[in-house]
Amino acid sequence: MNIIAIVYERLRGRPLPGDIPPSVLGSFVLDKGVDAIRGLSLPRRSDRAGLRFRGAGVRIRNSSHLAVGAGVALGEGVLIDAFCRRGVALGPNVTVGPGARLLGSGVISERGEFIRVGARTAIGAANLIWGQGGVTIGNDCLLGPNVTMVSEDHVFEDPSTPIRTQGSRRAPIVIGDDVWIGAGATVLKGVTIGDGAVIAAGSVVTKDVEPFHIVAGVPARDRGSRTAQPEADDD
Protein backbone atom coordinates (compact mmCIF):
# COMPACT_ATOMS: atom_id res chain seq x y z
CA MET A 1 0.00 0.00 0.00
CA ASN A 2 2.81 2.43 0.83
CA ILE A 3 4.47 1.89 -2.54
CA ILE A 4 1.16 2.31 -4.36
CA ALA A 5 0.43 5.52 -2.44
CA ILE A 6 3.86 6.94 -3.22
CA VAL A 7 3.56 6.18 -6.93
CA TYR A 8 0.03 7.59 -7.06
CA GLU A 9 1.02 10.83 -5.34
CA ARG A 10 4.03 11.24 -7.60
CA LEU A 11 1.92 10.78 -10.74
CA ARG A 12 -1.17 12.74 -9.69
CA GLY A 13 0.25 15.28 -7.26
CA ARG A 14 -2.15 14.44 -4.43
CA PRO A 15 -2.27 11.74 -1.75
CA LEU A 16 -4.15 8.49 -2.18
CA PRO A 17 -6.94 8.24 0.47
CA GLY A 18 -6.29 5.57 3.07
CA ASP A 19 -9.89 4.29 3.28
CA ILE A 20 -10.10 2.69 -0.17
CA PRO A 21 -11.25 -0.98 0.15
CA PRO A 22 -8.53 -3.49 -0.75
CA SER A 23 -10.65 -5.04 -3.51
CA VAL A 24 -11.14 -1.66 -5.19
CA LEU A 25 -7.46 -0.78 -4.83
CA GLY A 26 -6.41 -4.16 -6.20
CA SER A 27 -8.62 -3.77 -9.27
CA PHE A 28 -7.29 -0.24 -9.80
CA VAL A 29 -3.67 -1.37 -9.63
CA LEU A 30 -4.34 -4.28 -12.02
CA ASP A 31 -6.05 -2.01 -14.55
CA LYS A 32 -3.26 0.55 -14.36
CA GLY A 33 -0.65 -2.16 -14.73
CA VAL A 34 -2.26 -3.30 -17.97
CA ASP A 35 -2.55 0.32 -19.14
CA ALA A 36 1.15 0.86 -18.35
CA ILE A 37 2.10 -2.11 -20.52
CA ARG A 38 0.00 -0.69 -23.37
CA GLY A 39 1.61 2.69 -22.67
CA LEU A 40 4.99 1.38 -23.78
CA SER A 41 3.77 1.94 -27.34
CA LEU A 42 3.12 5.67 -26.85
CA PRO A 43 5.49 8.20 -28.46
CA ARG A 44 7.72 9.70 -25.78
CA ARG A 45 8.91 13.21 -25.19
CA SER A 46 12.67 13.40 -24.92
CA ASP A 47 12.66 15.39 -21.68
CA ARG A 48 11.56 12.74 -19.16
CA ALA A 49 11.43 8.99 -18.73
CA GLY A 50 8.60 7.32 -16.83
CA LEU A 51 5.39 5.37 -17.07
CA ARG A 52 2.64 6.24 -19.55
CA PHE A 53 -0.84 4.71 -19.46
CA ARG A 54 -2.93 3.70 -22.46
CA GLY A 55 -6.49 2.50 -21.88
CA ALA A 56 -8.35 -0.09 -23.92
CA GLY A 57 -9.47 1.01 -27.37
CA VAL A 58 -7.20 4.08 -27.57
CA ARG A 59 -6.57 5.03 -31.20
CA ILE A 60 -3.64 7.17 -32.28
CA ARG A 61 -3.26 8.39 -35.83
CA ASN A 62 -0.12 10.02 -37.22
CA SER A 63 1.90 9.19 -34.10
CA SER A 64 5.04 10.77 -35.56
CA HIS A 65 3.40 14.14 -34.82
CA LEU A 66 2.57 13.24 -31.18
CA ALA A 67 4.69 13.81 -28.06
CA VAL A 68 3.59 12.30 -24.73
CA GLY A 69 5.10 13.27 -21.38
CA ALA A 70 5.79 10.99 -18.43
CA GLY A 71 2.75 10.01 -16.38
CA VAL A 72 0.22 10.74 -19.12
CA ALA A 73 -2.91 8.57 -18.86
CA LEU A 74 -5.25 8.07 -21.83
CA GLY A 75 -8.68 6.70 -20.93
CA GLU A 76 -10.67 4.07 -22.78
CA GLY A 77 -11.68 4.93 -26.32
CA VAL A 78 -9.59 8.10 -26.65
CA LEU A 79 -8.79 9.18 -30.21
CA ILE A 80 -5.79 11.37 -30.99
CA ASP A 81 -5.09 12.38 -34.58
CA ALA A 82 -1.86 14.36 -34.35
CA PHE A 83 -1.62 15.36 -38.03
CA CYS A 84 -1.03 19.13 -38.05
CA ARG A 85 1.78 21.58 -38.68
CA ARG A 86 3.30 21.58 -35.19
CA GLY A 87 1.87 18.38 -33.80
CA VAL A 88 0.07 17.44 -30.58
CA ALA A 89 1.97 17.52 -27.27
CA LEU A 90 0.73 16.31 -23.89
CA GLY A 91 2.79 17.47 -20.90
CA PRO A 92 3.75 15.40 -17.85
CA ASN A 93 0.90 13.77 -15.88
CA VAL A 94 -1.87 14.90 -18.22
CA THR A 95 -5.01 12.77 -18.03
CA VAL A 96 -7.41 12.36 -20.96
CA GLY A 97 -10.85 10.99 -20.06
CA PRO A 98 -12.71 8.18 -21.82
CA GLY A 99 -13.98 8.94 -25.30
CA ALA A 100 -12.15 12.26 -25.68
CA ARG A 101 -11.08 13.42 -29.16
CA LEU A 102 -7.94 15.48 -29.79
CA LEU A 103 -7.76 16.32 -33.49
CA GLY A 104 -4.92 18.36 -34.96
CA SER A 105 -6.79 19.06 -38.21
CA GLY A 106 -10.40 19.19 -39.29
CA VAL A 107 -9.82 17.51 -42.65
CA ILE A 108 -6.61 16.17 -44.15
CA SER A 109 -6.69 18.65 -47.04
CA GLU A 110 -6.63 21.65 -44.65
CA ARG A 111 -3.82 20.97 -42.17
CA GLY A 112 -4.35 22.41 -38.70
CA GLU A 113 -1.78 24.12 -36.47
CA PHE A 114 -1.24 22.38 -33.10
CA ILE A 115 -2.57 21.25 -29.73
CA ARG A 116 -0.51 21.84 -26.56
CA VAL A 117 -1.65 20.61 -23.13
CA GLY A 118 0.30 21.60 -20.01
CA ALA A 119 1.40 19.51 -17.04
CA ARG A 120 -1.19 17.91 -14.74
CA THR A 121 -4.16 19.12 -16.79
CA ALA A 122 -7.23 16.87 -16.88
CA ILE A 123 -9.09 16.61 -20.20
CA GLY A 124 -12.58 15.36 -19.38
CA ALA A 125 -14.59 12.48 -20.78
CA ALA A 126 -15.92 13.00 -24.32
CA ASN A 127 -14.08 16.31 -24.80
CA LEU A 128 -13.56 17.47 -28.39
CA ILE A 129 -10.48 19.62 -29.01
CA TRP A 130 -9.79 20.75 -32.57
CA GLY A 131 -6.43 22.33 -33.33
CA GLN A 132 -7.14 23.88 -36.73
CA GLY A 133 -6.12 27.37 -35.57
CA GLY A 134 -4.01 26.18 -32.64
CA VAL A 135 -5.06 25.29 -29.08
CA THR A 136 -2.89 25.90 -26.02
CA ILE A 137 -4.07 24.67 -22.59
CA GLY A 138 -1.96 25.56 -19.56
CA ASN A 139 -0.90 23.65 -16.46
CA ASP A 140 -3.26 22.31 -13.76
CA CYS A 141 -6.47 22.91 -15.72
CA LEU A 142 -9.69 20.96 -15.21
CA LEU A 143 -12.03 20.32 -18.14
CA GLY A 144 -15.36 18.73 -17.31
CA PRO A 145 -17.09 16.18 -19.54
CA ASN A 146 -18.27 17.14 -23.03
CA VAL A 147 -16.20 20.32 -23.29
CA THR A 148 -15.65 21.46 -26.89
CA MET A 149 -12.88 23.71 -28.25
CA VAL A 150 -12.99 24.69 -31.93
CA SER A 151 -10.31 27.08 -33.25
CA GLU A 152 -11.94 27.55 -36.67
CA ASP A 153 -15.27 28.62 -38.15
CA HIS A 154 -16.75 28.88 -41.63
CA VAL A 155 -17.24 31.83 -43.94
CA PHE A 156 -20.93 32.16 -44.89
CA GLU A 157 -21.39 35.73 -46.19
CA ASP A 158 -22.33 34.73 -49.77
CA PRO A 159 -25.80 33.11 -49.73
CA SER A 160 -25.46 32.08 -53.38
CA THR A 161 -22.44 29.85 -52.68
CA PRO A 162 -22.40 26.66 -50.59
CA ILE A 163 -20.88 27.39 -47.18
CA ARG A 164 -18.50 24.45 -47.49
CA THR A 165 -16.78 26.13 -50.49
CA GLN A 166 -16.44 29.62 -48.96
CA GLY A 167 -13.44 28.78 -46.83
CA SER A 168 -12.79 29.15 -43.13
CA ARG A 169 -11.36 31.53 -40.55
CA ARG A 170 -8.88 30.39 -37.93
CA ALA A 171 -7.59 31.92 -34.71
CA PRO A 172 -5.84 30.31 -31.73
CA ILE A 173 -7.47 29.39 -28.45
CA VAL A 174 -5.28 30.05 -25.41
CA ILE A 175 -6.19 28.71 -21.96
CA GLY A 176 -4.07 29.86 -19.00
CA ASP A 177 -3.02 27.87 -15.94
CA ASP A 178 -5.42 26.61 -13.24
CA VAL A 179 -8.56 27.15 -15.32
CA TRP A 180 -11.75 25.17 -14.61
CA ILE A 181 -14.09 24.67 -17.56
CA GLY A 182 -17.42 23.15 -16.56
CA ALA A 183 -19.31 20.32 -18.22
CA GLY A 184 -20.67 20.96 -21.70
CA ALA A 185 -18.96 24.33 -22.18
CA THR A 186 -17.83 25.44 -25.64
CA VAL A 187 -14.82 27.67 -26.36
CA LEU A 188 -14.68 29.23 -29.82
CA LYS A 189 -11.81 30.45 -32.00
CA GLY A 190 -9.69 33.42 -30.98
CA VAL A 191 -10.58 33.24 -27.28
CA THR A 192 -8.00 33.69 -24.51
CA ILE A 193 -8.95 32.58 -21.00
CA GLY A 194 -6.76 33.98 -18.25
CA ASP A 195 -5.14 32.11 -15.37
CA GLY A 196 -7.46 30.94 -12.60
CA ALA A 197 -10.68 31.63 -14.50
CA VAL A 198 -13.85 29.55 -14.09
CA ILE A 199 -16.17 28.77 -17.01
CA ALA A 200 -19.64 27.67 -15.88
CA ALA A 201 -21.18 24.46 -17.22
CA GLY A 202 -22.91 24.86 -20.57
CA SER A 203 -21.39 28.25 -21.35
CA VAL A 204 -20.43 29.31 -24.87
CA VAL A 205 -17.29 31.44 -24.65
CA THR A 206 -16.94 33.85 -27.58
CA LYS A 207 -14.80 36.59 -25.95
CA ASP A 208 -11.67 36.73 -23.82
CA VAL A 209 -11.97 36.00 -20.09
CA GLU A 210 -9.91 37.93 -17.57
CA PRO A 211 -7.70 36.07 -15.07
CA PHE A 212 -9.58 34.80 -11.99
CA HIS A 213 -12.96 35.82 -13.38
CA ILE A 214 -16.08 33.67 -13.57
CA VAL A 215 -18.20 33.60 -16.73
CA ALA A 216 -21.51 31.90 -17.48
CA GLY A 217 -24.25 31.81 -20.08
CA VAL A 218 -24.84 31.70 -23.84
CA PRO A 219 -22.95 33.70 -24.84
CA ALA A 220 -20.83 33.70 -21.69
CA ARG A 221 -20.88 36.92 -19.65
CA ASP A 222 -18.65 38.06 -16.82
CA ARG A 223 -20.11 37.22 -13.40
CA GLY A 224 -17.35 38.79 -11.34
CA SER A 225 -13.94 38.00 -9.93
CA ARG A 226 -12.98 35.05 -7.75
CA THR A 227 -10.73 37.39 -5.79
CA ALA A 228 -13.39 40.02 -4.99
CA GLN A 229 -13.85 40.59 -1.26
CA PRO A 230 -17.43 40.56 0.14
CA GLU A 231 -18.75 43.90 1.33
CA ALA A 232 -18.49 44.48 5.07
CA ASP A 233 -21.68 44.42 7.14
CA ASP A 234 -22.46 47.88 8.61
CA ASP A 235 -24.23 46.39 11.64
mmCIF file of N, CA and C in Angstrom, residues 175-233:
data_model
loop_
_atom_site.group_PDB
_atom_site.id
_atom_site.type_symbol
_atom_site.label_atom_id
_atom_site.label_comp_id
_atom_site.label_asym_id
_atom_site.label_seq_id
_atom_site.Cartn_x
_atom_site.Cartn_y
_atom_site.Cartn_z
ATOM 1 N N ILE A 175 -5.665 28.908 -23.308
ATOM 2 C CA ILE A 175 -6.192 28.713 -21.958
ATOM 3 C C ILE A 175 -5.026 28.825 -20.978
ATOM 4 N N GLY A 176 -5.143 29.672 -19.973
ATOM 5 C CA GLY A 176 -4.074 29.859 -18.998
ATOM 6 C C GLY A 176 -3.955 28.693 -18.034
ATOM 7 N N ASP A 177 -3.202 28.891 -16.968
ATOM 8 C CA ASP A 177 -3.023 27.870 -15.942
ATOM 9 C C ASP A 177 -4.188 27.881 -14.954
ATOM 10 N N ASP A 178 -4.451 26.728 -14.336
ATOM 11 C CA ASP A 178 -5.417 26.613 -13.235
ATOM 12 C C ASP A 178 -6.805 27.101 -13.628
ATOM 13 N N VAL A 179 -7.225 26.778 -14.835
ATOM 14 C CA VAL A 179 -8.563 27.148 -15.322
ATOM 15 C C VAL A 179 -9.502 25.956 -15.170
ATOM 16 N N TRP A 180 -10.718 26.221 -14.706
ATOM 17 C CA TRP A 180 -11.745 25.175 -14.610
ATOM 18 C C TRP A 180 -12.826 25.490 -15.631
ATOM 19 N N ILE A 181 -13.044 24.543 -16.548
ATOM 20 C CA ILE A 181 -14.088 24.671 -17.560
ATOM 21 C C ILE A 181 -15.146 23.615 -17.285
ATOM 22 N N GLY A 182 -16.367 24.053 -16.986
ATOM 23 C CA GLY A 182 -17.423 23.149 -16.561
ATOM 24 C C GLY A 182 -17.982 22.293 -17.686
ATOM 25 N N ALA A 183 -18.754 21.300 -17.296
ATOM 26 C CA ALA A 183 -19.307 20.316 -18.223
ATOM 27 C C ALA A 183 -20.113 20.974 -19.334
ATOM 28 N N GLY A 184 -19.878 20.515 -20.569
ATOM 29 C CA GLY A 184 -20.672 20.961 -21.702
ATOM 30 C C GLY A 184 -20.360 22.351 -22.211
ATOM 31 N N ALA A 185 -19.324 22.995 -21.701
ATOM 32 C CA ALA A 185 -18.961 24.331 -22.176
ATOM 33 C C ALA A 185 -18.305 24.245 -23.551
ATOM 34 N N THR A 186 -18.438 25.335 -24.306
ATOM 35 C CA THR A 186 -17.826 25.440 -25.636
ATOM 36 C C THR A 186 -16.966 26.687 -25.689
ATOM 37 N N VAL A 187 -15.739 26.539 -26.191
ATOM 38 C CA VAL A 187 -14.817 27.670 -26.357
ATOM 39 C C VAL A 187 -14.546 27.813 -27.850
ATOM 40 N N LEU A 188 -14.797 29.010 -28.390
ATOM 41 C CA LEU A 188 -14.678 29.231 -29.821
ATOM 42 C C LEU A 188 -13.366 29.910 -30.198
ATOM 43 N N LYS A 189 -13.098 29.975 -31.481
ATOM 44 C CA LYS A 189 -11.813 30.447 -32.001
ATOM 45 C C LYS A 189 -11.471 31.849 -31.496
ATOM 46 N N GLY A 190 -10.167 32.091 -31.329
ATOM 47 C CA GLY A 190 -9.686 33.418 -30.976
ATOM 48 C C GLY A 190 -9.833 33.809 -29.531
ATOM 49 N N VAL A 191 -10.331 32.917 -28.680
ATOM 50 C CA VAL A 191 -10.578 33.236 -27.277
ATOM 51 C C VAL A 191 -9.336 32.956 -26.437
ATOM 52 N N THR A 192 -9.021 33.892 -25.533
ATOM 53 C CA THR A 192 -7.996 33.692 -24.513
ATOM 54 C C THR A 192 -8.659 33.715 -23.149
ATOM 55 N N ILE A 193 -8.401 32.684 -22.358
ATOM 56 C CA ILE A 193 -8.952 32.580 -21.005
ATOM 57 C C ILE A 193 -7.793 32.700 -20.028
ATOM 58 N N GLY A 194 -7.856 33.687 -19.147
ATOM 59 C CA GLY A 194 -6.757 33.979 -18.249
ATOM 60 C C GLY A 194 -6.589 32.961 -17.135
ATOM 61 N N ASP A 195 -5.443 33.002 -16.482
ATOM 62 C CA ASP A 195 -5.139 32.105 -15.367
ATOM 63 C C ASP A 195 -6.228 32.166 -14.300
ATOM 64 N N GLY A 196 -6.555 30.999 -13.745
ATOM 65 C CA GLY A 196 -7.455 30.944 -12.602
ATOM 66 C C GLY A 196 -8.912 31.211 -12.894
ATOM 67 N N ALA A 197 -9.288 31.341 -14.160
ATOM 68 C CA ALA A 197 -10.679 31.633 -14.504
ATOM 69 C C ALA A 197 -11.560 30.393 -14.338
ATOM 70 N N VAL A 198 -12.863 30.627 -14.206
ATOM 71 C CA VAL A 198 -13.855 29.553 -14.091
ATOM 72 C C VAL A 198 -14.919 29.775 -15.160
ATOM 73 N N ILE A 199 -15.164 28.727 -15.955
ATOM 74 C CA ILE A 199 -16.175 28.774 -17.005
ATOM 75 C C ILE A 199 -17.331 27.871 -16.569
ATOM 76 N N ALA A 200 -18.508 28.440 -16.373
ATOM 77 C CA ALA A 200 -19.641 27.666 -15.876
ATOM 78 C C ALA A 200 -20.091 26.622 -16.890
ATOM 79 N N ALA A 201 -20.685 25.552 -16.371
ATOM 80 C CA ALA A 201 -21.176 24.464 -17.218
ATOM 81 C C ALA A 201 -22.146 24.992 -18.260
ATOM 82 N N GLY A 202 -22.001 24.499 -19.498
ATOM 83 C CA GLY A 202 -22.915 24.855 -20.569
ATOM 84 C C GLY A 202 -22.669 26.198 -21.224
ATOM 85 N N SER A 203 -21.657 26.929 -20.784
ATOM 86 C CA SER A 203 -21.387 28.251 -21.353
ATOM 87 C C SER A 203 -20.824 28.135 -22.764
ATOM 88 N N VAL A 204 -21.055 29.186 -23.560
ATOM 89 C CA VAL A 204 -20.432 29.312 -24.874
ATOM 90 C C VAL A 204 -19.545 30.555 -24.824
ATOM 91 N N VAL A 205 -18.243 30.347 -24.855
ATOM 92 C CA VAL A 205 -17.287 31.436 -24.652
ATOM 93 C C VAL A 205 -16.861 31.973 -26.007
ATOM 94 N N THR A 206 -17.234 33.219 -26.293
ATOM 95 C CA THR A 206 -16.943 33.854 -27.576
ATOM 96 C C THR A 206 -15.973 35.016 -27.441
ATOM 97 N N LYS A 207 -15.692 35.457 -26.191
ATOM 98 C CA LYS A 207 -14.801 36.590 -25.947
ATOM 99 C C LYS A 207 -13.792 36.216 -24.873
ATOM 100 N N ASP A 208 -12.717 36.983 -24.802
ATOM 101 C CA ASP A 208 -11.670 36.729 -23.816
ATOM 102 C C ASP A 208 -12.213 36.804 -22.389
ATOM 103 N N VAL A 209 -11.593 36.037 -21.511
ATOM 104 C CA VAL A 209 -11.973 36.000 -20.094
ATOM 105 C C VAL A 209 -10.776 36.460 -19.271
ATOM 106 N N GLU A 210 -10.999 37.408 -18.378
ATOM 107 C CA GLU A 210 -9.910 37.934 -17.568
ATOM 108 C C GLU A 210 -9.457 36.901 -16.534
ATOM 109 N N PRO A 211 -8.192 36.994 -16.103
ATOM 110 C CA PRO A 211 -7.703 36.074 -15.070
ATOM 111 C C PRO A 211 -8.569 36.124 -13.812
ATOM 112 N N PHE A 212 -8.845 34.966 -13.256
ATOM 113 C CA PHE A 212 -9.579 34.802 -11.994
ATOM 114 C C PHE A 212 -11.015 35.310 -12.046
ATOM 115 N N HIS A 213 -11.554 35.439 -13.250
ATOM 116 C CA HIS A 213 -12.955 35.824 -13.377
ATOM 117 C C HIS A 213 -13.819 34.602 -13.667
ATOM 118 N N ILE A 214 -15.097 34.717 -13.346
ATOM 119 C CA ILE A 214 -16.085 33.667 -13.570
ATOM 120 C C ILE A 214 -17.017 34.137 -14.678
ATOM 121 N N VAL A 215 -17.254 33.269 -15.677
ATOM 122 C CA VAL A 215 -18.203 33.601 -16.735
ATOM 123 C C VAL A 215 -19.235 32.486 -16.850
ATOM 124 N N ALA A 216 -20.426 32.869 -17.323
ATOM 125 C CA ALA A 216 -21.510 31.897 -17.476
ATOM 126 C C ALA A 216 -22.483 32.393 -18.517
ATOM 127 N N GLY A 217 -23.172 31.459 -19.176
ATOM 128 C CA GLY A 217 -24.251 31.809 -20.083
ATOM 129 C C GLY A 217 -23.932 31.574 -21.544
ATOM 130 N N VAL A 218 -24.956 31.862 -22.386
ATOM 131 C CA VAL A 218 -24.842 31.702 -23.842
ATOM 132 C C VAL A 218 -25.306 33.003 -24.493
ATOM 133 N N PRO A 219 -24.401 33.838 -24.986
ATOM 134 C CA PRO A 219 -22.949 33.699 -24.841
ATOM 135 C C PRO A 219 -22.510 33.978 -23.402
ATOM 136 N N ALA A 220 -21.319 33.553 -23.051
ATOM 137 C CA ALA A 220 -20.834 33.701 -21.686
ATOM 138 C C ALA A 220 -20.625 35.179 -21.340
ATOM 139 N N ARG A 221 -21.054 35.551 -20.143
ATOM 140 C CA ARG A 221 -20.882 36.919 -19.649
ATOM 141 C C ARG A 221 -20.141 36.889 -18.316
ATOM 142 N N ASP A 222 -19.441 37.967 -18.047
ATOM 143 C CA ASP A 222 -18.651 38.061 -16.825
ATOM 144 C C ASP A 222 -19.569 38.126 -15.612
ATOM 145 N N ARG A 223 -19.316 37.255 -14.635
ATOM 146 C CA ARG A 223 -20.106 37.221 -13.402
ATOM 147 C C ARG A 223 -19.311 37.705 -12.197
ATOM 148 N N GLY A 224 -18.130 38.255 -12.445
ATOM 149 C CA GLY A 224 -17.348 38.788 -11.342
ATOM 150 C C GLY A 224 -16.041 38.048 -11.145
ATOM 151 N N SER A 225 -15.273 38.545 -10.196
ATOM 152 C CA SER A 225 -13.944 38.005 -9.928
ATOM 153 C C SER A 225 -13.955 37.041 -8.755
ATOM 154 N N ARG A 226 -13.160 35.975 -8.866
ATOM 155 C CA ARG A 226 -12.982 35.046 -7.746
ATOM 156 C C ARG A 226 -12.287 35.707 -6.569
ATOM 157 N N THR A 227 -11.534 36.755 -6.837
ATOM 158 C CA THR A 227 -10.731 37.390 -5.793
ATOM 159 C C THR A 227 -11.435 38.559 -5.121
ATOM 160 N N ALA A 228 -12.658 38.891 -5.580
ATOM 161 C CA ALA A 228 -13.386 40.021 -4.985
ATOM 162 C C ALA A 228 -13.727 39.730 -3.533
ATOM 163 N N GLN A 229 -13.545 40.727 -2.680
ATOM 164 C CA GLN A 229 -13.852 40.588 -1.259
ATOM 165 C C GLN A 229 -15.312 40.964 -1.007
ATOM 166 N N PRO A 230 -16.042 40.195 -0.169
ATOM 167 C CA PRO A 230 -17.428 40.562 0.139
ATOM 168 C C PRO A 230 -17.490 41.884 0.903
ATOM 169 N N GLU A 231 -18.582 42.628 0.641
ATOM 170 C CA GLU A 231 -18.749 43.904 1.331
ATOM 171 C C GLU A 231 -18.955 43.705 2.825
ATOM 172 N N ALA A 232 -18.381 44.591 3.607
ATOM 173 C CA ALA A 232 -18.487 44.484 5.066
ATOM 174 C C ALA A 232 -19.903 44.835 5.522
ATOM 175 N N ASP A 233 -20.360 44.170 6.556
ATOM 176 C CA ASP A 233 -21.675 44.424 7.138
ATOM 177 C C ASP A 233 -21.580 45.661 8.029
#
